[in-house]
Amino acid sequence: MATALSKSNLFSKFRSSSQGAVLTPRRGYHIDLGAREKALLEEDPALKRFKSYKSTVKRVSKIGNGLTALVAAACAYEIFTVAAMRKI
């Protein structure tokens, strides 16, 4: 355990890994997908009706953003009016 934590051992590993990084690729070799992986990536017609479409998702997102802004503005208005009433 003590040898693994020594400074010279750590620096030598770092030095050897930095020099070898240029010569060896970081990623492994490409392996083609198997039959099961290909079958899992194919489009399933039974799930087609549950597919979310980008335009619908974008519309719902815009409505949600608008409602969030509306609620934030209403809260800020309430806080401002309560603060103004206390000053009077």
PDB file of C-alpha atoms in Angstrom:
ATOM      1  CA  MET A   1       0.000   0.000   0.000  1.00  0.00           C
ATOM      2  CA  ALA A   2       2.803   2.392   0.840  1.00  0.00           C
ATOM      3  CA  THR A   3       4.578   1.723  -2.456  1.00  0.00           C
ATOM      4  CA  ALA A   4       1.470   2.616  -4.435  1.00  0.00           C
ATOM      5  CA  LEU A   5       1.286   6.008  -2.725  1.00  0.00           C
ATOM      6  CA  SER A   6       4.924   7.027  -3.032  1.00  0.00           C
ATOM      7  CA  LYS A   7       5.570  10.183  -5.058  1.00  0.00           C
ATOM      8  CA  SER A   8       8.157   8.667  -7.360  1.00  0.00           C
ATOM      9  CA  ASN A   9       5.851   5.784  -8.235  1.00  0.00           C
ATOM     10  CA  LEU A  10       2.959   8.153  -9.018  1.00  0.00           C
ATOM     11  CA  PHE A  11       5.123  10.443 -11.141  1.00  0.00           C
ATOM     12  CA  SER A  12       6.659   7.561 -13.062  1.00  0.00           C
ATOM     13  CA  LYS A  13       3.207   6.187 -13.885  1.00  0.00           C
ATOM     14  CA  PHE A  14       2.062   9.636 -14.979  1.00  0.00           C
ATOM     15  CA  ARG A  15       5.169  10.123 -17.101  1.00  0.00           C
ATOM     16  CA  SER A  16       4.865   6.753 -18.804  1.00  0.00           C
ATOM     17  CA  SER A  17       1.140   7.205 -19.470  1.00  0.00           C
ATOM     18  CA  SER A  18       1.609  10.682 -20.944  1.00  0.00           C
ATOM     19  CA  GLN A  19       4.363   9.475 -23.292  1.00  0.00           C
ATOM     20  CA  GLY A  20       2.403   6.422 -24.400  1.00  0.00           C
ATOM     21  CA  ALA A  21      -0.787   8.358 -25.019  1.00  0.00           C
ATOM     22  CA  VAL A  22       0.519   9.613 -28.346  1.00  0.00           C
ATOM     23  CA  LEU A  23       1.363   6.143 -29.595  1.00  0.00           C
ATOM     24  CA  THR A  24      -1.692   4.179 -28.424  1.00  0.00           C
ATOM     25  CA  PRO A  25      -5.290   5.113 -29.221  1.00  0.00           C
ATOM     26  CA  ARG A  26      -7.544   5.843 -26.261  1.00  0.00           C
ATOM     27  CA  ARG A  27     -10.574   4.146 -27.773  1.00  0.00           C
ATOM     28  CA  GLY A  28     -10.742   0.465 -28.427  1.00  0.00           C
ATOM     29  CA  TYR A  29     -11.305  -1.200 -31.761  1.00  0.00           C
ATOM     30  CA  HIS A  30     -14.704  -0.920 -33.412  1.00  0.00           C
ATOM     31  CA  ILE A  31     -16.919  -3.950 -32.904  1.00  0.00           C
ATOM     32  CA  ASP A  32     -20.067  -4.415 -34.986  1.00  0.00           C
ATOM     33  CA  LEU A  33     -23.381  -4.740 -33.192  1.00  0.00           C
ATOM     34  CA  GLY A  34     -24.802  -8.170 -32.653  1.00  0.00           C
ATOM     35  CA  ALA A  35     -28.227  -9.400 -33.763  1.00  0.00           C
ATOM     36  CA  ARG A  36     -29.826  -8.551 -30.409  1.00  0.00           C
ATOM     37  CA  GLU A  37     -28.479  -4.984 -30.362  1.00  0.00           C
ATOM     38  CA  LYS A  38     -29.656  -4.415 -33.931  1.00  0.00           C
ATOM     39  CA  ALA A  39     -33.114  -5.742 -33.062  1.00  0.00           C
ATOM     40  CA  LEU A  40     -33.312  -3.428 -30.043  1.00  0.00           C
ATOM     41  CA  LEU A  41     -32.423  -0.396 -32.162  1.00  0.00           C
ATOM     42  CA  GLU A  42     -35.069  -1.089 -34.791  1.00  0.00           C
ATOM     43  CA  GLU A  43     -38.294   0.918 -34.719  1.00  0.00           C
ATOM     44  CA  ASP A  44     -41.171  -0.914 -33.031  1.00  0.00           C
ATOM     45  CA  PRO A  45     -44.563  -0.334 -34.716  1.00  0.00           C
ATOM     46  CA  ALA A  46     -46.448  -1.105 -31.473  1.00  0.00           C
ATOM     47  CA  LEU A  47     -44.779   1.862 -29.771  1.00  0.00           C
ATOM     48  CA  LYS A  48     -45.349   4.280 -32.646  1.00  0.00           C
ATOM     49  CA  ARG A  49     -48.484   5.829 -31.107  1.00  0.00           C
ATOM     50  CA  PHE A  50     -46.572   6.681 -27.913  1.00  0.00           C
ATOM     51  CA  LYS A  51     -43.833   8.503 -29.777  1.00  0.00           C
ATOM     52  CA  SER A  52     -43.560  12.150 -28.799  1.00  0.00           C
ATOM     53  CA  TYR A  53     -43.219  14.506 -31.708  1.00  0.00           C
ATOM     54  CA  LYS A  54     -40.903  17.472 -31.582  1.00  0.00           C
ATOM     55  CA  SER A  55     -43.537  20.070 -32.447  1.00  0.00           C
ATOM     56  CA  THR A  56     -45.838  18.887 -29.652  1.00  0.00           C
ATOM     57  CA  VAL A  57     -43.016  18.832 -27.152  1.00  0.00           C
ATOM     58  CA  LYS A  58     -41.910  22.308 -28.233  1.00  0.00           C
ATOM     59  CA  ARG A  59     -45.455  23.653 -27.873  1.00  0.00           C
ATOM     60  CA  VAL A  60     -45.900  22.181 -24.395  1.00  0.00           C
ATOM     61  CA  SER A  61     -42.501  23.552 -23.404  1.00  0.00           C
ATOM     62  CA  LYS A  62     -43.460  27.053 -24.560  1.00  0.00           C
ATOM     63  CA  ILE A  63     -46.757  26.879 -22.642  1.00  0.00           C
ATOM     64  CA  GLY A  64     -44.881  25.739 -19.534  1.00  0.00           C
ATOM     65  CA  ASN A  65     -42.359  28.559 -19.876  1.00  0.00           C
ATOM     66  CA  GLY A  66     -45.176  31.080 -20.275  1.00  0.00           C
ATOM     67  CA  LEU A  67     -46.999  29.805 -17.194  1.00  0.00           C
ATOM     68  CA  THR A  68     -43.771  29.885 -15.194  1.00  0.00           C
ATOM     69  CA  ALA A  69     -43.163  33.502 -16.189  1.00  0.00           C
ATOM     70  CA  LEU A  70     -46.776  34.375 -15.331  1.00  0.00           C
ATOM     71  CA  VAL A  71     -46.542  32.800 -11.862  1.00  0.00           C
ATOM     72  CA  ALA A  72     -43.187  34.487 -11.212  1.00  0.00           C
ATOM     73  CA  ALA A  73     -44.608  37.870 -12.231  1.00  0.00           C
ATOM     74  CA  ALA A  74     -47.677  37.375 -10.021  1.00  0.00           C
ATOM     75  CA  CYS A  75     -45.488  36.462  -7.032  1.00  0.00           C
ATOM     76  CA  ALA A  76     -43.262  39.482  -7.597  1.00  0.00           C
ATOM     77  CA  TYR A  77     -46.341  41.712  -7.826  1.00  0.00           C
ATOM     78  CA  GLU A  78     -47.740  40.328  -4.559  1.00  0.00           C
ATOM     79  CA  ILE A  79     -44.409  40.787  -2.780  1.00  0.00           C
ATOM     80  CA  PHE A  80     -44.133  44.339  -4.104  1.00  0.00           C
ATOM     81  CA  THR A  81     -47.667  45.275  -3.038  1.00  0.00           C
ATOM     82  CA  VAL A  82     -47.231  43.807   0.456  1.00  0.00           C
ATOM     83  CA  ALA A  83     -43.959  45.699   0.846  1.00  0.00           C
ATOM     84  CA  ALA A  84     -45.595  48.929  -0.375  1.00  0.00           C
ATOM     85  CA  MET A  85     -48.542  48.507   2.011  1.00  0.00           C
ATOM     86  CA  ARG A  86     -46.219  48.044   4.986  1.00  0.00           C
ATOM     87  CA  LYS A  87     -44.411  51.298   4.229  1.00  0.00           C
ATOM     88  CA  ILE A  88     -47.637  53.291   4.310  1.00  0.00           C
TER      89      ILE A  88
END
